[in-house]
mmCIF file of C-alpha atoms in Angstrom:
data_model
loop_
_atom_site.group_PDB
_atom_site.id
_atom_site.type_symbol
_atom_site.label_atom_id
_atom_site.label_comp_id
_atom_site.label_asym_id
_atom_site.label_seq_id
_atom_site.Cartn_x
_atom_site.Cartn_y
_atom_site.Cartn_z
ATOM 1 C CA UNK A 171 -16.537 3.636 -3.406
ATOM 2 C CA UNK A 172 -13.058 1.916 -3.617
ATOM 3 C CA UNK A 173 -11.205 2.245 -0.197
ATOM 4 C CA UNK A 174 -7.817 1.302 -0.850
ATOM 5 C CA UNK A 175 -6.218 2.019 -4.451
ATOM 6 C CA UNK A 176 -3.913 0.045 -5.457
ATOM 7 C CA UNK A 177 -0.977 0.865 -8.923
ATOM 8 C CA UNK A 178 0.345 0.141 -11.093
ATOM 9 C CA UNK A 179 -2.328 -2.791 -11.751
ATOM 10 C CA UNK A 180 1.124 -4.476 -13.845
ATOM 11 C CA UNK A 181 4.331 -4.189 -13.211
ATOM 12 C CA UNK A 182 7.756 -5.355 -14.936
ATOM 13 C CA UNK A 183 11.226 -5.721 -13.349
ATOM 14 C CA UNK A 184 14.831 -6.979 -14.485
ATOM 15 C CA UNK A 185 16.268 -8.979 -11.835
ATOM 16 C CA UNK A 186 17.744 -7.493 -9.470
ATOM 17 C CA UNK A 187 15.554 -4.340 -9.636
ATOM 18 C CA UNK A 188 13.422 -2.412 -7.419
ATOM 19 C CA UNK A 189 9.825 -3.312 -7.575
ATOM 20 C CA UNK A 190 7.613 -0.328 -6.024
ATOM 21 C CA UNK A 191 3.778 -0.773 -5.692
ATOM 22 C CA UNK A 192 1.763 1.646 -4.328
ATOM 23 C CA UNK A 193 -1.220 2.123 -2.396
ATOM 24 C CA UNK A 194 -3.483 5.057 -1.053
ATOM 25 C CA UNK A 195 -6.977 5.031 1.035
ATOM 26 C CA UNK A 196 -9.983 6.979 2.276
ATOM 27 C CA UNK A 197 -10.964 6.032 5.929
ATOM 28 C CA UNK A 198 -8.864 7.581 8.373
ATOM 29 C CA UNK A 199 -9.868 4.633 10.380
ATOM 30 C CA UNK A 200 -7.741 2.456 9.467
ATOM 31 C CA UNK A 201 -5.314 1.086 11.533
ATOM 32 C CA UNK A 202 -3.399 -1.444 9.999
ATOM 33 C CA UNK A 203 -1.889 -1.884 6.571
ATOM 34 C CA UNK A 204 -0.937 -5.288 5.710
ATOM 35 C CA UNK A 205 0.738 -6.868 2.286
ATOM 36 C CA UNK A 206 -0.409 -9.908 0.637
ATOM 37 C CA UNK A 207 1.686 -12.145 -1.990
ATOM 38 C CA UNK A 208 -0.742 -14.792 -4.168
ATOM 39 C CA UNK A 209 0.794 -17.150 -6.126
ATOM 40 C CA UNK A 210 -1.013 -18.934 -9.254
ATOM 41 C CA UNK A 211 -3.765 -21.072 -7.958
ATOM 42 C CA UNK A 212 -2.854 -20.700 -4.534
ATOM 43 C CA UNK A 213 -4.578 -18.382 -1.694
ATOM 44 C CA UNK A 214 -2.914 -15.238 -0.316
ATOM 45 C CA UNK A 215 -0.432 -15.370 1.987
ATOM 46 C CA UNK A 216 1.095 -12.156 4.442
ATOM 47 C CA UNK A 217 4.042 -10.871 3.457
ATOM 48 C CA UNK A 218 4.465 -7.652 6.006
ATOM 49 C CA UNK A 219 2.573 -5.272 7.669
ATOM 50 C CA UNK A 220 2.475 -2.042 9.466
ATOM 51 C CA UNK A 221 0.282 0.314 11.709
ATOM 52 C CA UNK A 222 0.199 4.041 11.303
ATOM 53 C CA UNK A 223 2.675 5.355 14.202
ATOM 54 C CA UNK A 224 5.739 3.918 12.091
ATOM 55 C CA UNK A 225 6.628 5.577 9.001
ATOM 56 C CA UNK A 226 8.617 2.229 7.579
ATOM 57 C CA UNK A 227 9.167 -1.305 8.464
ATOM 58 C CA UNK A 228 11.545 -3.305 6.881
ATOM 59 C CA UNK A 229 11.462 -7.346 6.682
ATOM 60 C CA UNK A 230 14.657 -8.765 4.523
ATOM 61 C CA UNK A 231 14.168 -7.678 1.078
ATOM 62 C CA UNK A 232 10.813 -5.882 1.635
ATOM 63 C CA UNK A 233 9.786 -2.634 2.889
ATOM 64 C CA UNK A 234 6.729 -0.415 3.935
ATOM 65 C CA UNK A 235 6.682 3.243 3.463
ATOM 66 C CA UNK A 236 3.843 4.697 5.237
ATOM 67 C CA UNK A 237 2.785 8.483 4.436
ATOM 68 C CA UNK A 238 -0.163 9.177 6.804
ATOM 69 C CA UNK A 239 -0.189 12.563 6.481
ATOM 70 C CA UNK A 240 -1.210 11.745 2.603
ATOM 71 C CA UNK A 241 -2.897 8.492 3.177
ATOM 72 C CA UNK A 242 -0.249 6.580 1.246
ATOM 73 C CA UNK A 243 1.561 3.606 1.758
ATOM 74 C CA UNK A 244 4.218 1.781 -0.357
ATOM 75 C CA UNK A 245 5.538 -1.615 -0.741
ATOM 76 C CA UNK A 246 9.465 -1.738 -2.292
ATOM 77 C CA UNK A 247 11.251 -5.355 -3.015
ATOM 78 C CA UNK A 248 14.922 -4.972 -3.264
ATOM 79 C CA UNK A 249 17.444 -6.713 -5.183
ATOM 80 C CA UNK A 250 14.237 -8.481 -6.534
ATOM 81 C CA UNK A 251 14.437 -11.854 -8.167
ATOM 82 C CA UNK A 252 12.514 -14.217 -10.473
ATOM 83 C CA UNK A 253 10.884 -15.912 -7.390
ATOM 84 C CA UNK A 254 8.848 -12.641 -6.965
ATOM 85 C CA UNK A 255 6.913 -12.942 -9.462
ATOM 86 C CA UNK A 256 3.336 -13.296 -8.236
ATOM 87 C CA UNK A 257 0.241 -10.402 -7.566
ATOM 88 C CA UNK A 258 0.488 -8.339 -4.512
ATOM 89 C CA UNK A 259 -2.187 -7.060 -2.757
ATOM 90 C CA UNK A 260 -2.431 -3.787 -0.361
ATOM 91 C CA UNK A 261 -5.067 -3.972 1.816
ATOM 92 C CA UNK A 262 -6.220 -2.073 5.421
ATOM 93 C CA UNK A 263 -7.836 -2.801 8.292
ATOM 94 C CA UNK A 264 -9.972 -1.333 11.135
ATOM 95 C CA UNK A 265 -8.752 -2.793 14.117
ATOM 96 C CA UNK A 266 -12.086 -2.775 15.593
ATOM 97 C CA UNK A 267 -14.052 -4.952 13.028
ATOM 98 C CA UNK A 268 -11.740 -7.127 11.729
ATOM 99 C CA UNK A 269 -12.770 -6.533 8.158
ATOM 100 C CA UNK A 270 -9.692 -6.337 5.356
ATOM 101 C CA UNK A 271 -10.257 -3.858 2.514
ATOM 102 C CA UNK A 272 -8.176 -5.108 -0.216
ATOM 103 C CA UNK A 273 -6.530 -3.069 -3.558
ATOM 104 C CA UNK A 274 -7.307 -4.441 -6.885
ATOM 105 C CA UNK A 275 -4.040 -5.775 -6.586
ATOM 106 C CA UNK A 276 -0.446 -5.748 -8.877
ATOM 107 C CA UNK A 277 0.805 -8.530 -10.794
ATOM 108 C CA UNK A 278 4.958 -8.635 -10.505
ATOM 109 C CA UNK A 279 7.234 -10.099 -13.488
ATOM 110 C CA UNK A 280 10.343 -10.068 -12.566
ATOM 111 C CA UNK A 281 12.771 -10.920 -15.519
ATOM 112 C CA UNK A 282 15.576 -13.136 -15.402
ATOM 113 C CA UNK B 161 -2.096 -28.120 11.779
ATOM 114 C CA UNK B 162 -3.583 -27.976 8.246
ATOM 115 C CA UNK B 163 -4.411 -24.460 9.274
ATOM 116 C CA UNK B 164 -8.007 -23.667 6.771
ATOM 117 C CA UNK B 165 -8.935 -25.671 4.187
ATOM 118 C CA UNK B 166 -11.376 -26.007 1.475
ATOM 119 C CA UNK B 167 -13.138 -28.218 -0.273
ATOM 120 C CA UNK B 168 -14.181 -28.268 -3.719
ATOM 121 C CA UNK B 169 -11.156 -27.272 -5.060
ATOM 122 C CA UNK B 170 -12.658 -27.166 -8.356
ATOM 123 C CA UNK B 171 -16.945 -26.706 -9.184
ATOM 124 C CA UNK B 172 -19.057 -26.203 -12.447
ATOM 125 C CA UNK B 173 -22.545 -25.532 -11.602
ATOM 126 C CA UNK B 174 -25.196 -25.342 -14.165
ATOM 127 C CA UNK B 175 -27.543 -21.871 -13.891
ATOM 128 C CA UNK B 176 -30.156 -22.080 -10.724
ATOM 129 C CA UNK B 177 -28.111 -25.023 -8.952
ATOM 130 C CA UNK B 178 -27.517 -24.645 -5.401
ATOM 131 C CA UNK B 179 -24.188 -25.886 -3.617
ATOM 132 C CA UNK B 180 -21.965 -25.405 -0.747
ATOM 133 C CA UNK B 181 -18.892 -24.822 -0.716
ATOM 134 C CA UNK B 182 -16.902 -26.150 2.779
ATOM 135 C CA UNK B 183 -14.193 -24.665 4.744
ATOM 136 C CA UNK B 184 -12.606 -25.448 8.421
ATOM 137 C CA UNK B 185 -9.769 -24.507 10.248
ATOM 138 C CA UNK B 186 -7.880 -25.937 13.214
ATOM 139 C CA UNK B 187 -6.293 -23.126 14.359
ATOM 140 C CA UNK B 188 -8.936 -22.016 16.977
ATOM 141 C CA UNK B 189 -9.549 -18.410 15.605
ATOM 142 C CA UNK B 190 -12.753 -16.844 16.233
ATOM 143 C CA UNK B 191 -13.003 -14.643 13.113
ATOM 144 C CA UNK B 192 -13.847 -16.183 9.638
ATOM 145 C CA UNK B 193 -14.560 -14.672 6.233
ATOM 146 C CA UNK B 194 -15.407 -15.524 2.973
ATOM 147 C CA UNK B 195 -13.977 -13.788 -0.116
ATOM 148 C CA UNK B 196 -14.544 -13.896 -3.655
ATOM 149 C CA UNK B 197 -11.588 -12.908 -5.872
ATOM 150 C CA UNK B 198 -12.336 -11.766 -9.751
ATOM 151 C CA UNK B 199 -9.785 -10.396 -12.332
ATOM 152 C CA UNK B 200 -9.061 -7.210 -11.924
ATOM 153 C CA UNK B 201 -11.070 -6.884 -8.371
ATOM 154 C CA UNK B 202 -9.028 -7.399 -5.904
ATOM 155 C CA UNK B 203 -10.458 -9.872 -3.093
ATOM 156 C CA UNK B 204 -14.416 -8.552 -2.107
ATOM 157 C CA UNK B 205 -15.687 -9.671 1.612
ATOM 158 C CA UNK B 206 -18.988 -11.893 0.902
ATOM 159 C CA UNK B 207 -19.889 -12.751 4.775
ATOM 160 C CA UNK B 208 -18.076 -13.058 7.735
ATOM 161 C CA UNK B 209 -18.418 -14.630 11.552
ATOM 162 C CA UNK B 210 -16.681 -12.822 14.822
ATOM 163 C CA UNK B 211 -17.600 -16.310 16.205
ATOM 164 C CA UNK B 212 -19.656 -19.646 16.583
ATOM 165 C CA UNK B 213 -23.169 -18.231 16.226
ATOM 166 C CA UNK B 214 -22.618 -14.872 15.040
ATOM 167 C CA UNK B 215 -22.298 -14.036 11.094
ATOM 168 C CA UNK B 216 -22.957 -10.570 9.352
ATOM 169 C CA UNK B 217 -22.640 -9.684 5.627
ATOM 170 C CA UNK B 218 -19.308 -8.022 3.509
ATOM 171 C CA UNK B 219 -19.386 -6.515 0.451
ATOM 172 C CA UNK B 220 -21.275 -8.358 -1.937
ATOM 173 C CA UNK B 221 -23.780 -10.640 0.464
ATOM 174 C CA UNK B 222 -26.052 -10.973 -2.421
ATOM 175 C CA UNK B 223 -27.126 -14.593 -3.743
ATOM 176 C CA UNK B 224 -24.736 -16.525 -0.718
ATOM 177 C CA UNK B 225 -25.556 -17.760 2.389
ATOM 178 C CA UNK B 226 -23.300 -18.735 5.693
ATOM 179 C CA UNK B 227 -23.435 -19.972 8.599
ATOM 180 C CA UNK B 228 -21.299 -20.948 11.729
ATOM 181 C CA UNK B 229 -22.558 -23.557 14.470
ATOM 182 C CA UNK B 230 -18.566 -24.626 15.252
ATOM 183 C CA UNK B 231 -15.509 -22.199 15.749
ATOM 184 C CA UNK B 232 -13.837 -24.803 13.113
ATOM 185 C CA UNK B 233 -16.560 -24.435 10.479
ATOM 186 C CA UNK B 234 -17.836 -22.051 8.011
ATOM 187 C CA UNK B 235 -19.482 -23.150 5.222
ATOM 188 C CA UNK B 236 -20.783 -21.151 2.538
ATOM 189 C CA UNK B 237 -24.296 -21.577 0.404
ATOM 190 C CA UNK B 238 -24.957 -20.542 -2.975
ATOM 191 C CA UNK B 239 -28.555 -20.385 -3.095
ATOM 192 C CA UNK B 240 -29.174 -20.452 -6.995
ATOM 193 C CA UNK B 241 -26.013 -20.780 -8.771
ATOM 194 C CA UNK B 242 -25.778 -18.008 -11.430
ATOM 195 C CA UNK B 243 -22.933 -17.058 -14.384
ATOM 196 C CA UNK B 244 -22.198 -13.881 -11.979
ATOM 197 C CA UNK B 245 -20.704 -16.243 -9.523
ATOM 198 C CA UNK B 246 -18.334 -17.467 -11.495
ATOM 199 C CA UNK B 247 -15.266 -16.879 -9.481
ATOM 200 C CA UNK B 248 -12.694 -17.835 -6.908
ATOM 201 C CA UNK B 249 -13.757 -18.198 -3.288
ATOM 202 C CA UNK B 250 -11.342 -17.903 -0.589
ATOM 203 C CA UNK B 251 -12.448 -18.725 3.350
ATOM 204 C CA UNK B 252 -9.809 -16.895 5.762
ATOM 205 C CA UNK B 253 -9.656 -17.051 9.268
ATOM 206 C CA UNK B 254 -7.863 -14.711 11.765
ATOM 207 C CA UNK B 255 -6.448 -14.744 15.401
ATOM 208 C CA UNK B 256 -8.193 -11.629 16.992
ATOM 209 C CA UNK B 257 -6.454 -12.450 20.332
ATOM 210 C CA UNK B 258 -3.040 -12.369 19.100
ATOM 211 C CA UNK B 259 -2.619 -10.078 15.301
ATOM 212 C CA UNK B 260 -4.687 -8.704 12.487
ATOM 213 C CA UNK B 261 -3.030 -11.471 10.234
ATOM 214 C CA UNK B 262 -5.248 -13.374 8.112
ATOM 215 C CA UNK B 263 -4.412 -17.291 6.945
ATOM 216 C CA UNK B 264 -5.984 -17.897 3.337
ATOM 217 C CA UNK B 265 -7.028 -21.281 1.979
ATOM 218 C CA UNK B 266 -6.394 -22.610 -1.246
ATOM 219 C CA UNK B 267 -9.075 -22.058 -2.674
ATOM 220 C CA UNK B 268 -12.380 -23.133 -4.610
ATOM 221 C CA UNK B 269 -12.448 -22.075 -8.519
ATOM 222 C CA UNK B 270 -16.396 -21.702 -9.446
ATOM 223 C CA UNK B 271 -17.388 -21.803 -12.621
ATOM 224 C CA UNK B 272 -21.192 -21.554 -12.896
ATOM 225 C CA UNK B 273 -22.793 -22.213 -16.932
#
């Protein structure tokens, strides 16, 4: 049973372009929704979060839309660049146990 | 603070070898896990420790073993190496005390013939 689907599994961009990956889950226990950014041969590494009583958070360039009502959430990158390129991963979290459910994860070419 | 690392960064095993793959961190966290991450599958939770002494199985537990005598330690056993484990492993540690956050290593790419 896959927890957390992630789409679209690829995803192209011109630069400056709005990149929009999307996520939706199961378990109405999760509390926290985090966004990873991996690199080629490198590990993940957080790029933002949020928890469910905030419907957006916004960090520079990058933003969370949370629908909990529908069990969605959404990552957007603004004005995105060639430096973006890399596979993002939605993932959530019950606060209690520590224990990250990932997304199959989008890989992000953004094109000069 | 090298915050976690990991060592192999690169393994080929032959069929039925056993190894284990290392990985510490120096930022004091009590929670560790061990992913493995395959095309097309996202990152899968093999084991994981809430702290020194205490470990409990993810995901896909099958055919690995861990450990954790240290807070800084958490190494991870393949028992009998086989071509299904052919992957990349990722050791993680988190701050419970502080935020959900997760710190990554680099990495150990497993290939297993």
């Amino acid at each position: 049973q896959q927890q957390v689907k992630q789409s679209p599994q690829s995803l192209i961009v011109q630069k400056g372009g709005i990149s929009i990956i999307n996520c939706a889950y199961e378990n109405t226990a999760f509390d926290y929704f985090p966004w990873y950014q991996q690199f080629p041969g490198k590990g993940p590494a957080l790029l933002i979060a949020i928890r469910p009583d905030v419907s957006e958070k916004k960090e520079g360039r990058f933003t969370i839309s949370f629908n909990k009502s529908a069990k969605q959430f959404s990552l957007h990158i603004m004005d995105s660049q060639p430096g973006d390129s890399a596979t993002y991963f939605c993932a959530a979290l019950v606060g209690s146990n520590y224990k990250l459910t990932f997304g199959k994860g989008t890989l992000l070419t953004v094109n000069p | 603070n090298a915050g976690v690392t990991q060592t192999p960064k690169f393994q080929v095993l032959k069929t039925g070898q056993s190894m284990t793959l290392q990985c510490a961190q120096d930022m004091n966290h009590e929670y560790m896990s061990w992913y493995r991450q395959d095309p097309g599958m996202g990152l899968r939770l093999i084991h994981y420790s809430v702290g020194a002494g205490i470990t409990d199985q993810g995901e896909v537990p099958n055919g690995y073993n861990v450990s954790r005598s240290t807070t800084e330690d958490f190494p991870l056993r393949l028992l009998s190496a086989a071509p299904s484990q052919t992957s990349v492993y990722f050791c993680a540690s988190t701050d419970r005390d502080r935020t959900y956050e997760q710190y990554f290593g680099p990495g150990t790419r497993l290939t297993v013939t």
